[in-house]
Tab-separated table of N, CA and C in Angstrom:
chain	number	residue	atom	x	y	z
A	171	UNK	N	155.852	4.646	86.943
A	171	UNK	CA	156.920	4.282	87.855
A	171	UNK	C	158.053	3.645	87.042
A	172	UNK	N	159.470	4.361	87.056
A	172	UNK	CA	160.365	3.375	86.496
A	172	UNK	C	160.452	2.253	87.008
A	173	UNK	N	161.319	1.316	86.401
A	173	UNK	CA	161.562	-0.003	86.761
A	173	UNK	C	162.070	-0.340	87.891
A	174	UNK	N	163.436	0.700	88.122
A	174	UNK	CA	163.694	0.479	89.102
A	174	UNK	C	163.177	0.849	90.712
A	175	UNK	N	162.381	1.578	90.513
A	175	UNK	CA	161.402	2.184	91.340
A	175	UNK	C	160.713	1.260	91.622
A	176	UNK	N	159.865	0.607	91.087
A	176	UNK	CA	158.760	-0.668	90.723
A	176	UNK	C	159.539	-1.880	91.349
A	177	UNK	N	160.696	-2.051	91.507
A	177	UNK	CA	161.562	-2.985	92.236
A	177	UNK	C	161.647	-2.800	93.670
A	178	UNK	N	161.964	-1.256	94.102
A	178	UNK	CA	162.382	-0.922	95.047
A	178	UNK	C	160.701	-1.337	95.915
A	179	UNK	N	159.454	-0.947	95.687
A	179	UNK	CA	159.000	-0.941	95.848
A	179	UNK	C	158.333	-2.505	96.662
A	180	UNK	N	158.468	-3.374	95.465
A	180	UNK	CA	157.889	-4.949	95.627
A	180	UNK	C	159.325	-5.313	97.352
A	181	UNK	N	160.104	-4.934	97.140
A	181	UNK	CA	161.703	-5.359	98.205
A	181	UNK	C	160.910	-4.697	99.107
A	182	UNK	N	160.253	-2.738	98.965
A	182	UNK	CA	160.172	-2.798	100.536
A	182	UNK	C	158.541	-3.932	101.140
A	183	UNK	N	157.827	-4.057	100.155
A	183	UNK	CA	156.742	-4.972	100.351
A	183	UNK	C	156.665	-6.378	101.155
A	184	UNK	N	157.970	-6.982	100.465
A	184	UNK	CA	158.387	-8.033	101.084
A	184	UNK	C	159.001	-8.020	102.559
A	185	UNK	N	159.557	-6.756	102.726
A	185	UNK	CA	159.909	-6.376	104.125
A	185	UNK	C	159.059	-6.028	105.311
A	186	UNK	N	157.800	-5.311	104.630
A	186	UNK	CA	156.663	-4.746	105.473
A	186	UNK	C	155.676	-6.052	105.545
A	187	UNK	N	155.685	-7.186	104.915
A	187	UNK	CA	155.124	-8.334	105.182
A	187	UNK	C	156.006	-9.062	106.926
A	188	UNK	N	156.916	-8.772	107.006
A	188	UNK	CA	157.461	-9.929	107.603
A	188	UNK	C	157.027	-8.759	109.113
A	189	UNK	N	157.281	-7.459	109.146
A	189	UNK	CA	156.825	-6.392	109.999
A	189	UNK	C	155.218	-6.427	110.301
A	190	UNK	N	154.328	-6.414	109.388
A	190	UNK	CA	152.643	-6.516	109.638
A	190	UNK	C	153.118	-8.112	110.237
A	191	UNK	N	153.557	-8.828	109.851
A	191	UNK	CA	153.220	-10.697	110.422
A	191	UNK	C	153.983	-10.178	111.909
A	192	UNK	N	154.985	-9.487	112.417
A	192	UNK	CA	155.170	-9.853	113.630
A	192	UNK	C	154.108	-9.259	114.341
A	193	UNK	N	154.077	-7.967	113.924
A	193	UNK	CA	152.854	-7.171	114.656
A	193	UNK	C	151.460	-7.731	114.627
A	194	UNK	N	151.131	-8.564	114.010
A	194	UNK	CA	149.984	-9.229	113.862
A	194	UNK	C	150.098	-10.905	114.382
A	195	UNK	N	151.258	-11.256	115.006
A	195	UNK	CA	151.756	-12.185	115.356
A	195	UNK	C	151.180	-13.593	115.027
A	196	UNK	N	151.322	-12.831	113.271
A	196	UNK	CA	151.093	-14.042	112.428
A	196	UNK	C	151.964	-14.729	111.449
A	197	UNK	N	152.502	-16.118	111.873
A	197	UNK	CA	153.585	-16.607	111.507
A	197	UNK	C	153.590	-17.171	110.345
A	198	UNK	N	152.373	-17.230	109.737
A	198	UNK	CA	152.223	-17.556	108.092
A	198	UNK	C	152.761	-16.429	107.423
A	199	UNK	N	152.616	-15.584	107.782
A	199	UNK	CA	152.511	-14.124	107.120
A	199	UNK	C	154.244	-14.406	107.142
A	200	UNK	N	154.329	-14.379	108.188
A	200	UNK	CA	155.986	-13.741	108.491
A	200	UNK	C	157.097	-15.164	107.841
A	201	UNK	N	156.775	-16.160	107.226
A	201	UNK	CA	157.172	-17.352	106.702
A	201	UNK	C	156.983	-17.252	105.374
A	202	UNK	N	156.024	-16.015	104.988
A	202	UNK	CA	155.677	-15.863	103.471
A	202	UNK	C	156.557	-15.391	103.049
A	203	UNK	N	157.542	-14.012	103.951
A	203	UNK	CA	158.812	-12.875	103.475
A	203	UNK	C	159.786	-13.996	102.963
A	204	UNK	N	160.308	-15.017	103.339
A	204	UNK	CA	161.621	-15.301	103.707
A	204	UNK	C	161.474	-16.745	102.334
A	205	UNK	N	162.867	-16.818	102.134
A	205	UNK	CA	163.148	-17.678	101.439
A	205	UNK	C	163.266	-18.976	102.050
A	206	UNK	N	163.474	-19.503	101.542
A	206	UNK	CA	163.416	-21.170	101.668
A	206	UNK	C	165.189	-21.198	102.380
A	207	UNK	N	165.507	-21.697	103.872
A	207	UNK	CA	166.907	-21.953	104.143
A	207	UNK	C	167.618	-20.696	104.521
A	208	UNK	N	166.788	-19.439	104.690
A	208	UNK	CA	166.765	-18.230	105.181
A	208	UNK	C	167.782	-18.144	106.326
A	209	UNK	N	168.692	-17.197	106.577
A	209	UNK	CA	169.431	-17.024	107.670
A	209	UNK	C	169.242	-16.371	108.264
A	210	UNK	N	169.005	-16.129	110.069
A	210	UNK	CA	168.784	-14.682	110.759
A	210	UNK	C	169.899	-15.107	111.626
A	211	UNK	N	170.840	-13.515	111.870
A	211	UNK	CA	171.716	-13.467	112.495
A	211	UNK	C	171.178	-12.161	113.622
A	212	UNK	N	171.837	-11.767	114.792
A	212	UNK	CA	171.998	-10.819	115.401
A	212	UNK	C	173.354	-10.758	116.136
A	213	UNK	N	173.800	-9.267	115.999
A	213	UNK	CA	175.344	-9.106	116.050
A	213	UNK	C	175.049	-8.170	117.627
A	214	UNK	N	175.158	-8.627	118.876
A	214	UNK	CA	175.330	-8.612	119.898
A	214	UNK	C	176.530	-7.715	121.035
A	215	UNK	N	176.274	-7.048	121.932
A	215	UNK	CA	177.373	-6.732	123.147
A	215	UNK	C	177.154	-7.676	124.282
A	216	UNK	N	177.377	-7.569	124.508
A	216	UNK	CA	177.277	-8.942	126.195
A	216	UNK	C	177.534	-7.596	127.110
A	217	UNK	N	177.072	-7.133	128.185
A	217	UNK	CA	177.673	-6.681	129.247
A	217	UNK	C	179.013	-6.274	129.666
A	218	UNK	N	179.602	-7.876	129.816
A	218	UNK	CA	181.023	-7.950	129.756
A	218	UNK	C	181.721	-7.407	128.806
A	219	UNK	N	181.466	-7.054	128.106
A	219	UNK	CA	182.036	-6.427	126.749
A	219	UNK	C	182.424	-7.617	125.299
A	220	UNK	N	182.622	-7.654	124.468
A	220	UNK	CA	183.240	-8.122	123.335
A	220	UNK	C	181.858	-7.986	122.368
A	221	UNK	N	182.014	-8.756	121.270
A	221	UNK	CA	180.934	-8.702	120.295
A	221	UNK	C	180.720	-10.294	120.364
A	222	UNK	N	179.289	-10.512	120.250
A	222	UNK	CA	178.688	-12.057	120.067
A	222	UNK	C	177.600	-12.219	118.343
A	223	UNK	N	178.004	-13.098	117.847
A	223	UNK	CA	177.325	-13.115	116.067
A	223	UNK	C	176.041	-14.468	117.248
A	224	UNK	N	175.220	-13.717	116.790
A	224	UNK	CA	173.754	-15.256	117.513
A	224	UNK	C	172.906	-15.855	115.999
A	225	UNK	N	173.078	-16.849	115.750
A	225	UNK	CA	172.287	-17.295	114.782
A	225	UNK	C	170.696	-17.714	115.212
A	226	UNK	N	169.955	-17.715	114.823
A	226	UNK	CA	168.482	-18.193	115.243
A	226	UNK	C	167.944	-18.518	113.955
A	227	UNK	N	167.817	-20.193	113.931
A	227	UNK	CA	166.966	-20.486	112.921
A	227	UNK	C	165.375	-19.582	112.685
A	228	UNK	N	165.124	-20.099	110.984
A	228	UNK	CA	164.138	-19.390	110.839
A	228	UNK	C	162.713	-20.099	111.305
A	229	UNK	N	162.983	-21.435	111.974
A	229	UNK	CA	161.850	-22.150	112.181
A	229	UNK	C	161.398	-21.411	113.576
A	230	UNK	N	162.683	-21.271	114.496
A	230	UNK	CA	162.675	-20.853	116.142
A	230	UNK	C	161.911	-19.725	116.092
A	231	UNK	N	162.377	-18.408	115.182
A	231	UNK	CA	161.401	-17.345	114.838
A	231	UNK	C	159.818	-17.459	114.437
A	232	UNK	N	159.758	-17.909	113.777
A	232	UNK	CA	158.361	-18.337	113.897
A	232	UNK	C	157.525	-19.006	114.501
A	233	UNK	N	157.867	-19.864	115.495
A	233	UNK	CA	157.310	-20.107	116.673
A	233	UNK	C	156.797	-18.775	117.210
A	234	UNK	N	158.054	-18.296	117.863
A	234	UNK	CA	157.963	-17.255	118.441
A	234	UNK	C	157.307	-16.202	118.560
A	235	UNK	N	157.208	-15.626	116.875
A	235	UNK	CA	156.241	-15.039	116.190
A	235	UNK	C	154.435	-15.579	116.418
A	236	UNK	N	154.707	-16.795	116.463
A	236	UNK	CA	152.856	-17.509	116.322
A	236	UNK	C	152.622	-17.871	117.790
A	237	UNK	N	153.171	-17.785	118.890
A	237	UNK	CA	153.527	-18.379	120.296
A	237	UNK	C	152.564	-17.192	120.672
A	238	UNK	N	151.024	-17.448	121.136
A	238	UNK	CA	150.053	-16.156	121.635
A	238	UNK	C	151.367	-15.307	122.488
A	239	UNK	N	150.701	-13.822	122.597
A	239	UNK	CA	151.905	-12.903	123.409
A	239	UNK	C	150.723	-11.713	123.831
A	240	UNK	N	150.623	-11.486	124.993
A	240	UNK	CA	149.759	-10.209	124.826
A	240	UNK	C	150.549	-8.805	124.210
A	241	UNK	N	151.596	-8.737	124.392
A	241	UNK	CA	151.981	-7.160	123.881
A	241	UNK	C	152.096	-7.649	122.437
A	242	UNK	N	152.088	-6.700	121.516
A	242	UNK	CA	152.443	-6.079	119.943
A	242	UNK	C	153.640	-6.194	119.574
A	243	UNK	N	154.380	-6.674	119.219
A	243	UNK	CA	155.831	-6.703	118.493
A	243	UNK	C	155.459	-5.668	117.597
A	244	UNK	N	156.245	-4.676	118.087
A	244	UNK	CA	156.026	-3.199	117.246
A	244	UNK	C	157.479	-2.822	116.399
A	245	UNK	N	158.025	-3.525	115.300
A	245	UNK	CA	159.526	-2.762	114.980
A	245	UNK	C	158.973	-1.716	113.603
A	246	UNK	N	159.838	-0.627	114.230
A	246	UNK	CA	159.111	0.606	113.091
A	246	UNK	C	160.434	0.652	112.827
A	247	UNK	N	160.703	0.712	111.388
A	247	UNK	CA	162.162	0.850	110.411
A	247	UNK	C	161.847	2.072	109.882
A	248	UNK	N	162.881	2.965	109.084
A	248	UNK	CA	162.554	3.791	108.045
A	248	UNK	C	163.996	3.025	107.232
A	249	UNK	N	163.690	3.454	106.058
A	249	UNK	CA	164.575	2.606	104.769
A	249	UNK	C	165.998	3.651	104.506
A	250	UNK	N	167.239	3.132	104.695
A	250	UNK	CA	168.281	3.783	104.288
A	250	UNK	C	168.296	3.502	103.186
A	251	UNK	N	169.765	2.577	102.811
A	251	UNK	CA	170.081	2.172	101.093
A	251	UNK	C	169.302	1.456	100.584
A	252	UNK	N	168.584	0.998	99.496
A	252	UNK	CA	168.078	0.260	98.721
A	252	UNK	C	169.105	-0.199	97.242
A	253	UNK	N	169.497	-1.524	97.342
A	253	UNK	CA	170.768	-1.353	96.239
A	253	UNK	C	169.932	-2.799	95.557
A	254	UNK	N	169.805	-2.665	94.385
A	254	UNK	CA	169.644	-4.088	93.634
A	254	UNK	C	169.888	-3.952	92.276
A	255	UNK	N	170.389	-5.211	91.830
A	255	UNK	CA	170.878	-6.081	90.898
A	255	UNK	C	171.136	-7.074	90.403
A	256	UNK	N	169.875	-7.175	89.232
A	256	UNK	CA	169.277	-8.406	88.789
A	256	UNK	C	167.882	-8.863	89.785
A	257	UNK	N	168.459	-10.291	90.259
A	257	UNK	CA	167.758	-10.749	90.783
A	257	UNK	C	168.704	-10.722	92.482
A	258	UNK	N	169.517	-9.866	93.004
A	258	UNK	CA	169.484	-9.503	94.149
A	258	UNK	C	169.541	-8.013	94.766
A	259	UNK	N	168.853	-8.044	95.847
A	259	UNK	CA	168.492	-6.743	96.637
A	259	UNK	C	169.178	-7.205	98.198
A	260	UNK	N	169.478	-5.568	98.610
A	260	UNK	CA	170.197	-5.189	99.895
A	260	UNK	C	169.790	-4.275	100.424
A	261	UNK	N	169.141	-4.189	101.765
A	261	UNK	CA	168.196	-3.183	101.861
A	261	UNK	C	169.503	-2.796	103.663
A	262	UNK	N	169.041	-1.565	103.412
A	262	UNK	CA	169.858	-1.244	105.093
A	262	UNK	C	168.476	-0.307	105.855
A	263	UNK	N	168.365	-0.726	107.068
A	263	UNK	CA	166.786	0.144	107.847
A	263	UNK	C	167.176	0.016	108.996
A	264	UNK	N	167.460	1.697	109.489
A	264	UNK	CA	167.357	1.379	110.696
A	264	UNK	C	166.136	1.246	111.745
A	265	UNK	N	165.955	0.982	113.084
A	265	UNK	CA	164.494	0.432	113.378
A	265	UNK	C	164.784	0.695	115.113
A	266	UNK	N	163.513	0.942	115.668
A	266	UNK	CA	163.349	0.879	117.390
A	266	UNK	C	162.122	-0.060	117.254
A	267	UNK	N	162.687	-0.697	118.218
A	267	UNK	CA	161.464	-2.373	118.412
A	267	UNK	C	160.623	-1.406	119.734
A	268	UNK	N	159.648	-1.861	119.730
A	268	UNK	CA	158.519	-1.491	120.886
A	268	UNK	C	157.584	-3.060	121.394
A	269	UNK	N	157.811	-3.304	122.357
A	269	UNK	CA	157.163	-4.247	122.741
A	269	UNK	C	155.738	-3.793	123.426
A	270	UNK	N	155.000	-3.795	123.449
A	270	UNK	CA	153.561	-3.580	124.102
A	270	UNK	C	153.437	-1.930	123.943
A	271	UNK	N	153.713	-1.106	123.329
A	271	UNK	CA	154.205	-0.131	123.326
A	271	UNK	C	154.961	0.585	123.832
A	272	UNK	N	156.222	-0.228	124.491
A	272	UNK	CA	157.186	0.445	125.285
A	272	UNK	C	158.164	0.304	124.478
A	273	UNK	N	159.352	0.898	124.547
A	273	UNK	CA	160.371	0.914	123.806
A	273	UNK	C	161.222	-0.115	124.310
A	274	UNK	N	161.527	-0.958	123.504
A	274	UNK	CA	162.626	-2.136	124.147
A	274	UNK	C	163.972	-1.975	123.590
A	275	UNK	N	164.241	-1.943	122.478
A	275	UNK	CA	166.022	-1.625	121.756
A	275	UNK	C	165.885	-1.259	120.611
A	276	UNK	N	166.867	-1.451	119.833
A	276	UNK	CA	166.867	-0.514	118.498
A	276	UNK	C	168.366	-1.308	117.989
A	277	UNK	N	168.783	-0.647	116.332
A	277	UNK	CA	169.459	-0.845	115.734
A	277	UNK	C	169.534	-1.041	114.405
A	278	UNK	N	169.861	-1.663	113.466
A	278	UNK	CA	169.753	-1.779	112.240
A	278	UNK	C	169.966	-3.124	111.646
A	279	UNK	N	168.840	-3.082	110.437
A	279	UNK	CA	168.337	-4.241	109.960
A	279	UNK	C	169.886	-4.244	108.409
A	280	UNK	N	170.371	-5.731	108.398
A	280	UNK	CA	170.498	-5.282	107.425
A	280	UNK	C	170.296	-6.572	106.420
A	281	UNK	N	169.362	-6.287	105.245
A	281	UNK	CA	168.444	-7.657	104.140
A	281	UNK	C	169.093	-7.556	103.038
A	282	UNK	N	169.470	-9.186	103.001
A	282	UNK	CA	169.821	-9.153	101.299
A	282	UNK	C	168.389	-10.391	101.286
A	283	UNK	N	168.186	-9.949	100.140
A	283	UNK	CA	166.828	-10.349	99.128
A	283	UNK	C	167.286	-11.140	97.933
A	284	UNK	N	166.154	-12.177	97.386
A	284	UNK	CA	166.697	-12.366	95.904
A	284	UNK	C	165.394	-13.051	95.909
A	285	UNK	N	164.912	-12.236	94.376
A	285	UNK	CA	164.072	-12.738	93.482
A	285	UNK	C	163.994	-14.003	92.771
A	286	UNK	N	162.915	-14.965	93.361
A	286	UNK	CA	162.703	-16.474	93.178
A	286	UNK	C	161.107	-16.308	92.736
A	287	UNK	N	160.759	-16.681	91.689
A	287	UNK	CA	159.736	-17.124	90.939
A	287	UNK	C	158.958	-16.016	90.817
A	288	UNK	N	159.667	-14.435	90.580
A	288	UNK	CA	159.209	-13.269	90.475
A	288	UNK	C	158.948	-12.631	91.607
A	289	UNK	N	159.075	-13.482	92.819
A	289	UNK	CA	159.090	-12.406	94.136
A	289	UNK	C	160.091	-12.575	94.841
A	290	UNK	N	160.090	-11.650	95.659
A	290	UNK	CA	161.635	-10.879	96.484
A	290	UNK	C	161.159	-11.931	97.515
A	291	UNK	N	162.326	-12.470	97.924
A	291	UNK	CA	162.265	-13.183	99.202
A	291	UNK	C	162.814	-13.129	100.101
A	292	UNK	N	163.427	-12.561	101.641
A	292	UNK	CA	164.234	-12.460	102.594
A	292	UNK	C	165.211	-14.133	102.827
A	293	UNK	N	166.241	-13.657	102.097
A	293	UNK	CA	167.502	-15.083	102.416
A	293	UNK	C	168.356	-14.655	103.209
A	294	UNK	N	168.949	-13.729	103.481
A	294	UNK	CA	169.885	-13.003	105.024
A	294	UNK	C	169.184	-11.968	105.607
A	295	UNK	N	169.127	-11.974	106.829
A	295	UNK	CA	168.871	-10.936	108.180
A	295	UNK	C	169.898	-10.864	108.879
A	296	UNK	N	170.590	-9.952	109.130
A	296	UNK	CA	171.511	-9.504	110.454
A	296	UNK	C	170.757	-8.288	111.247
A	297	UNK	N	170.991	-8.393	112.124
A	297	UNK	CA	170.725	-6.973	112.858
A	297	UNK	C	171.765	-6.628	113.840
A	298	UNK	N	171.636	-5.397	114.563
A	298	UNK	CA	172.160	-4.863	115.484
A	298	UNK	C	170.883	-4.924	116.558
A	299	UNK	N	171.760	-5.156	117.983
A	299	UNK	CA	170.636	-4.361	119.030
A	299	UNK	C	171.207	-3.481	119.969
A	300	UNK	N	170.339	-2.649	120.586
A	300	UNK	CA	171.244	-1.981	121.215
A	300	UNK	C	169.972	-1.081	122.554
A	301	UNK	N	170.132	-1.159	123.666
A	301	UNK	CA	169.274	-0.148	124.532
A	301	UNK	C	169.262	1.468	124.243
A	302	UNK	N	170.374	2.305	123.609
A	302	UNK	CA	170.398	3.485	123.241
A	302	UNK	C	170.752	3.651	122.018
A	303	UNK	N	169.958	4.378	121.149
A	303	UNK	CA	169.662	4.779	119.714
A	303	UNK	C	170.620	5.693	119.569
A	304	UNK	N	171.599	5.607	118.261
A	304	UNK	CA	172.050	6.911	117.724
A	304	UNK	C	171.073	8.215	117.283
């Protein structure tokens, strides 16, 4: 495996950790992806129309995540760009969330990463949501 391959690889690892921890709605797991001071954003429509930026700490998420739930937090991504350099990575995925196995919304993930003490760690999340998929 080249190197950079061998990179791409450990980034999508760190990503499919934080995906098995929701689906397994285990919040150690999903506290392991993310860096220390981690940001999650989601970039929003309101009804009414305009655009809304929602911040959600990374502590609130993990509650959430570890908070018993009977349905599955199901988000299935496939991987667009993978861009890194050095010690940072930018991953773009788009994804349909499934809650209990129903389809709930969709949109795109988008991760910048950076390598801290040899592993990739999730330090920005934005997403999109949206009820109808391109």
């Amino acid at each position: 495996m080249l190197p950079q391959e061998s990179e791409e690889a450990a980034v999508k690892t760190t990503i499919g950790q934080l995906f098995e921890g929701m689906r397994k709605g285990d919040s150690t797991m999903v506290k392991g992806a993310f860096a220390p001071g981690a940001i999650l954003q989601t970039i929003a429509s309101p009804a009414g129309g305009g655009t809304r930026l929602r911040t959600e700490s990374l502590q609130g998420f993990l509650e959430a995540v570890g908070k018993p739930h009977t349905d599955v937090w199901d988000e299935r991504i496939t991987y667009g760009h993978i861009a890194i350099d050095d010690k940072l990575a930018a991953v773009w995925t788009p994804y349909e969330f499934y809650l209990g196995g129903q389809f709930s919304h969709c949109g795109v993930n988008s991760f910048q990463l950076v390598k801290l003490d040899g592993q990739w760690k999730i330090v920005y999340l934005v997403d999109t949501r949206r009820k109808t998929c391109k």
